[in-house]
Amino acid sequence: MSLVATAITKRFRDVTAVNNLSFTVPEGSLFGFLGPNGAGKTTTMRVVLDIIKPDQGQVTWRGRPFHQLGRGFYGYLPEERGLYPKMRVVEHLEFLGRIHGLDRGKAQAETRRWIERFDLGELSHKRIEELSKGNQQKVQTIGTMLHQPELLVLDEPFAGLDPVNTSLLKEVLLESHHRGCTVIFSSHRMEQVEEMCDDIVLIDQGSLVLNGNLKQIKRSMGRQILRISLEGKQDFWARIPGLRLLSSRADYQELRMDDGVDPNDVLREAMDAGQVTRFELVEPSLDQIFVEKVGAGA
Amino acid sequence: MSMIPVLVKREFTSRAKGTSYIITTVLGVLVFVGLSFLPPIVERFSASFVPDSIDLLVWEHPGENSILPYLEQVSQEREGLTIRSASGMDEQEAYRLVLDQGLSGLLLVDGPLYTLVTTDGTNMMLNGEIESIVNRAVNRFNAVRLGLSAEDMASLFNRVELKVREVTPLGEDGEELDSTAQSQAMVLTYFLLFMIYMALVMYGNMVATGVAEEKSSRIMEVMVSTVTPLELMLGKIIGVGSLGLLQFVIWVGTGFLMNTMGNTGVLNTLFGSSEILSTIPLDIVLWFGLFFVAGYFFYASIFAAAGALVSRVEEVSQVVSILMMMIMVGFFGAYTSFLNPNSAFAVVTSLVPFTSPMVMFSRIVLGNPPVAQIVVSVLVLFLSVLVGAWVSAKIYRIGILMYGKRPSLRQVVQLVKG
């Protein structure tokens, strides 16, 4: 385990933003950090990176507490984006490279490389304030990885990016991952997390809901989702106790079975109702897990 | 590895290229250049107050003792003074003559009563000049009346000069104070004092505004994730400080340049003669450097903390107003020390770190404060620089990520304690 958070608690006056939260991030993983709005994700990231001190608990990286490690071995994209508005793109990136510990030559070389990679060549001598929000975000994202950090912590890195840049960033994150970098990012787009991440943590109201390998989490939730499509009476399931309709799409319906319901019984009923063209037991999607775990309260 | 040099460099280069910095620097240069042309301008300007030629028509009540001959005597000694007699005219004719010929005025003499009738009654310079002319004539008149010789007159009006010597507590006889040296020292001190004052106000504000800008542009969170708040604060203070130093070097350099280019240079105006510049005592320069740097560091760290307490640049002026007041008290304290370097107010303010950079500096230059006071003042100031930086760094560390309502003073105290 590379990053271990142990029982961290952070209070602001009478609000408890993070409450006795423990989780682990495996080394070299692409890690999804999930939670509804106001769950304490940003505060947790700040505590993890030793930007603010927790009231209790501690965070270690490869067994050593964060505050002993010095800064700059990681890259951090805060939720609140911000750059020096008067600086030029090249200047700013070189500066970010330098404060992350690169020497001047290396900072210049890396800046050139990344500007090309993110297709910012034409903008490289413009002031930050002249750039669009999306391009500013690209610059800031580059700023987190110029120095090839061991750890990347990105708060909503995809928010506000168009599809082209989204796939570009996805590519870059996967590259970092293959290089061995541990990448932690938060997102509201569950299918993206599902597509990219091996491991996740899900928090709600400052407390832990889920943490671990995404596949194992899904498996442990059980194959209790049924996908059925049939030509005939669509509402046959209403006669079976313990079934709930999750979604109804043009191509299939998704039903959730409570414990104790036998899928074979459901199949029999369906066959009575009409011609069954699809009958599948599937694991829940991350979206469904998310809604199920935090949706009730939210 | 400390990131302070990188931070200082960014602070310096990005600001030095900024329009506002270039404009204030150029304006300052223009002021210094303009000042060097000031003496001839002032000369010409003040000359216009007193006309070169004073043309006075004198109308006397008929009587035995006429002042007229004595006025004529004075007119022979003073260039440009013309005395005309209005004897034989009546008052109306005399007025008309003054108006028609554009004379300086009509002097009506009625026994001990002297009245000036003029078209330019609010010209104080002219009035004063005529008054002194009249008095010189009256003095002569009285001397003759009392039967005094010219020597008697001279000894009567002879002035003596008071020399001042200081005696130190050690019992040694001090050197004689040279009053011109003293007044030159005062001008020099005033100039250096004003530089400290300007540096604290201008660059202190620049630090506070810079911190607030970093907060409002939200770059702060990235910065504190890579460098420590103390490094960030010191980087800003040193960056802005070196920027200010460069500006002062440019300005003073301009002054010196103008000075060497002609003997009407600005520093000439300020110091009376260009010789004094080469004789600025080294110890004054060293004291200036010490109080300048220590005072700047002390104030800049507090300004930085103040900037960290607000969320937007517009709010900066509210939180720094109290600091500006402290600086003004310091300037005032230094000013009172000009009049008396050992007054109670000057002594107290020269020990308090908020005011000591200005007051103790001017006391040292102008007087001979007790060594114990100097030592205490410098120690207190140095200690305060450290304590101030420590407290400010604490406020800074928490303040920089705090947005929204500005915390009250009590909350700030709690932050520092916690």
Coordinates of N, CA and C in Angstrom, one line a residue, chain A residues 13 42 46 49-53 71-72 74 76-88 91-92 95-96 98-102 104 127 140, chain B residues 1 3 6-7 9-11 13-14 17 210 213-214 217-229 231-232 236 397 401-403 405 407 411:
Chain A
R13 N -14.9 24.7 13.1 CA -15.8 25.2 14.1 C -16.8 24.1 14.4
T42 N -12.8 17.4 -1.1 CA -11.7 18.4 -1.2 C -10.9 18.6 0.1
R46 N -7.0 17.8 0.8 CA -6.1 18.8 1.5 C -5.4 18.2 2.7
L49 N -2.7 15.7 1.6 CA -1.5 16.3 1.1 C -0.8 17.3 2.1
D50 N -1.3 17.2 3.3 CA -0.7 18.0 4.4 C -0.8 19.5 4.1
I51 N -1.8 19.9 3.3 CA -2.0 21.4 3.1 C -2.8 21.9 4.4
I52 N -3.7 21.2 4.9 CA -4.2 21.5 6.2 C -4.0 20.4 7.2
K53 N -3.9 20.7 8.4 CA -3.6 19.7 9.4 C -4.9 19.0 9.9
R71 N 7.7 18.8 0.3 CA 6.7 19.0 -0.7 C 7.2 18.7 -2.1
G72 N 6.4 18.6 -3.0 CA 6.8 18.6 -4.4 C 7.0 17.2 -5.0
Y74 N 4.7 15.2 -5.2 CA 3.4 14.8 -5.8 C 3.0 16.0 -6.7
Y76 N -0.6 18.2 -7.7 CA -1.9 18.4 -7.2 C -2.7 19.4 -8.0
L77 N -3.9 19.0 -8.4 CA -4.8 19.9 -9.1 C -6.0 20.2 -8.2
P78 N -6.0 21.4 -7.6 CA -7.1 21.6 -6.7 C -8.4 21.8 -7.5
E79 N -9.5 21.7 -6.7 CA -10.8 21.9 -7.3 C -11.0 23.3 -7.8
E80 N -10.5 24.3 -6.9 CA -10.5 25.7 -7.3 C -9.3 25.9 -8.2
R81 N -9.5 26.1 -9.5 CA -8.4 26.3 -10.4 C -7.8 27.7 -10.2
G82 N -6.5 27.8 -10.3 CA -5.9 29.2 -10.2 C -4.5 29.2 -10.7
L83 N -4.2 30.2 -11.5 CA -2.8 30.5 -11.9 C -2.5 31.9 -11.8
Y84 N -1.3 32.3 -12.0 CA -1.0 33.8 -12.0 C -1.5 34.4 -13.3
P85 N -2.5 35.2 -13.2 CA -3.1 35.7 -14.5 C -2.2 36.4 -15.4
K86 N -1.2 37.1 -14.9 CA -0.4 38.0 -15.7 C 0.8 37.2 -16.4
M87 N 1.1 36.0 -15.9 CA 2.2 35.3 -16.4 C 1.9 34.7 -17.8
R88 N 2.9 34.5 -18.6 CA 2.7 33.8 -19.9 C 2.8 32.3 -19.7
E91 N 6.3 30.7 -19.4 CA 6.9 31.2 -18.1 C 6.3 30.5 -16.9
H92 N 4.9 30.4 -16.9 CA 4.2 29.8 -15.8 C 4.6 28.3 -15.6
F95 N 7.9 27.9 -14.3 CA 7.9 28.3 -12.8 C 7.4 27.1 -12.0
L96 N 6.3 26.5 -12.5 CA 5.7 25.4 -11.8 C 6.7 24.2 -11.7
R98 N 9.9 24.4 -11.8 CA 11.0 24.8 -10.9 C 10.6 24.6 -9.4
I99 N 9.4 25.1 -9.1 CA 9.0 24.9 -7.6 C 8.7 23.5 -7.3
H100 N 8.5 22.6 -8.3 CA 8.4 21.2 -8.0 C 9.8 20.5 -8.0
G101 N 10.8 21.3 -8.1 CA 12.2 20.8 -7.9 C 13.0 20.5 -9.2
L102 N 12.5 20.8 -10.4 CA 13.3 20.6 -11.6 C 14.3 21.8 -11.7
R104 N 16.5 24.4 -14.1 CA 16.0 25.3 -15.2 C 15.9 24.6 -16.5
R127 N -0.7 35.5 -22.3 CA -0.9 35.5 -20.8 C -2.0 34.6 -20.4
Q140 N -2.9 24.2 -16.1 CA -2.7 23.8 -14.7 C -2.5 22.3 -14.5
Chain B
M1 N 15.5 21.2 -0.4 CA 16.0 22.4 -1.1 C 15.0 23.6 -1.0
M3 N 12.9 26.7 -1.9 CA 12.4 27.2 -3.1 C 12.4 28.8 -3.1
V6 N 13.6 30.7 -6.2 CA 12.7 30.6 -7.4 C 11.5 31.5 -7.2
L7 N 10.9 31.5 -6.0 CA 9.8 32.4 -5.7 C 10.2 33.9 -5.8
K9 N 12.5 35.1 -7.6 CA 12.7 35.4 -9.0 C 11.4 35.7 -9.7
R10 N 10.4 34.8 -9.5 CA 9.1 35.0 -10.1 C 8.5 36.3 -9.7
E11 N 8.5 36.5 -8.4 CA 7.9 37.8 -7.9 C 8.5 39.0 -8.5
T13 N 10.5 39.2 -11.4 CA 10.4 39.4 -12.9 C 9.0 39.7 -13.3
S14 N 8.0 39.1 -12.7 CA 6.7 39.3 -13.2 C 6.2 40.7 -12.8
K17 N 8.1 43.7 -14.9 CA 7.6 43.9 -16.2 C 6.2 44.5 -16.2
G210 N -0.4 41.7 -3.0 CA 0.1 40.5 -3.7 C -0.5 39.2 -3.1
E213 N -4.0 39.0 -3.9 CA -4.2 38.6 -5.4 C -4.0 37.1 -5.5
E214 N -3.0 36.5 -4.8 CA -2.8 35.1 -4.9 C -4.0 34.3 -4.4
S217 N -7.0 34.8 -7.0 CA -6.8 34.1 -8.2 C -6.7 32.6 -7.9
R218 N -6.7 32.2 -6.7 CA -6.8 30.8 -6.3 C -5.5 30.0 -6.6
I219 N -4.4 30.7 -6.9 CA -3.2 30.0 -7.2 C -2.6 29.5 -5.8
M220 N -3.1 30.1 -4.7 CA -2.5 29.8 -3.4 C -2.5 28.3 -3.1
E221 N -3.6 27.6 -3.5 CA -3.6 26.2 -3.0 C -2.5 25.4 -3.7
V222 N -2.3 25.7 -5.0 CA -1.2 25.0 -5.7 C 0.2 25.4 -5.0
M223 N 0.3 26.7 -4.7 CA 1.6 27.1 -4.1 C 1.8 26.4 -2.8
V224 N 0.8 26.4 -1.9 CA 1.1 25.7 -0.6 C 1.2 24.2 -0.7
S225 N 0.8 23.6 -1.8 CA 1.0 22.2 -1.9 C 2.5 21.9 -2.4
T226 N 3.2 23.0 -2.8 CA 4.6 22.7 -3.2 C 5.6 23.3 -2.3
V227 N 5.3 24.5 -1.7 CA 6.3 25.1 -0.8 C 5.6 25.3 0.5
T228 N 6.4 25.6 1.6 CA 5.8 25.8 2.9 C 5.3 27.3 2.9
P229 N 4.3 27.5 3.7 CA 3.8 28.9 3.8 C 4.9 29.9 4.2
E231 N 8.1 29.7 3.4 CA 8.9 30.0 2.2 C 8.1 30.9 1.2
L232 N 6.8 30.7 1.1 CA 6.0 31.5 0.2 C 6.0 32.9 0.7
K236 N 7.8 36.2 -1.2 CA 7.1 37.4 -1.6 C 7.8 38.7 -0.9
R397 N -0.5 30.8 7.2 CA -0.7 29.4 6.9 C -2.2 29.1 6.9
L401 N -6.0 29.8 3.0 CA -7.0 28.9 2.4 C -8.4 29.2 3.0
M402 N -8.5 30.4 3.6 CA -9.7 30.8 4.2 C -10.4 31.8 3.4
Y403 N -11.6 31.5 2.9 CA -12.3 32.4 2.1 C -13.6 32.8 2.8
K405 N -16.1 35.3 5.0 CA -16.1 36.4 5.9 C -14.7 36.6 6.6
P407 N -12.1 37.1 9.4 CA -12.1 36.7 10.8 C -12.0 38.0 11.7
Q411 N -10.6 35.9 16.7 CA -10.4 34.6 16.0 C -9.0 34.6 15.5

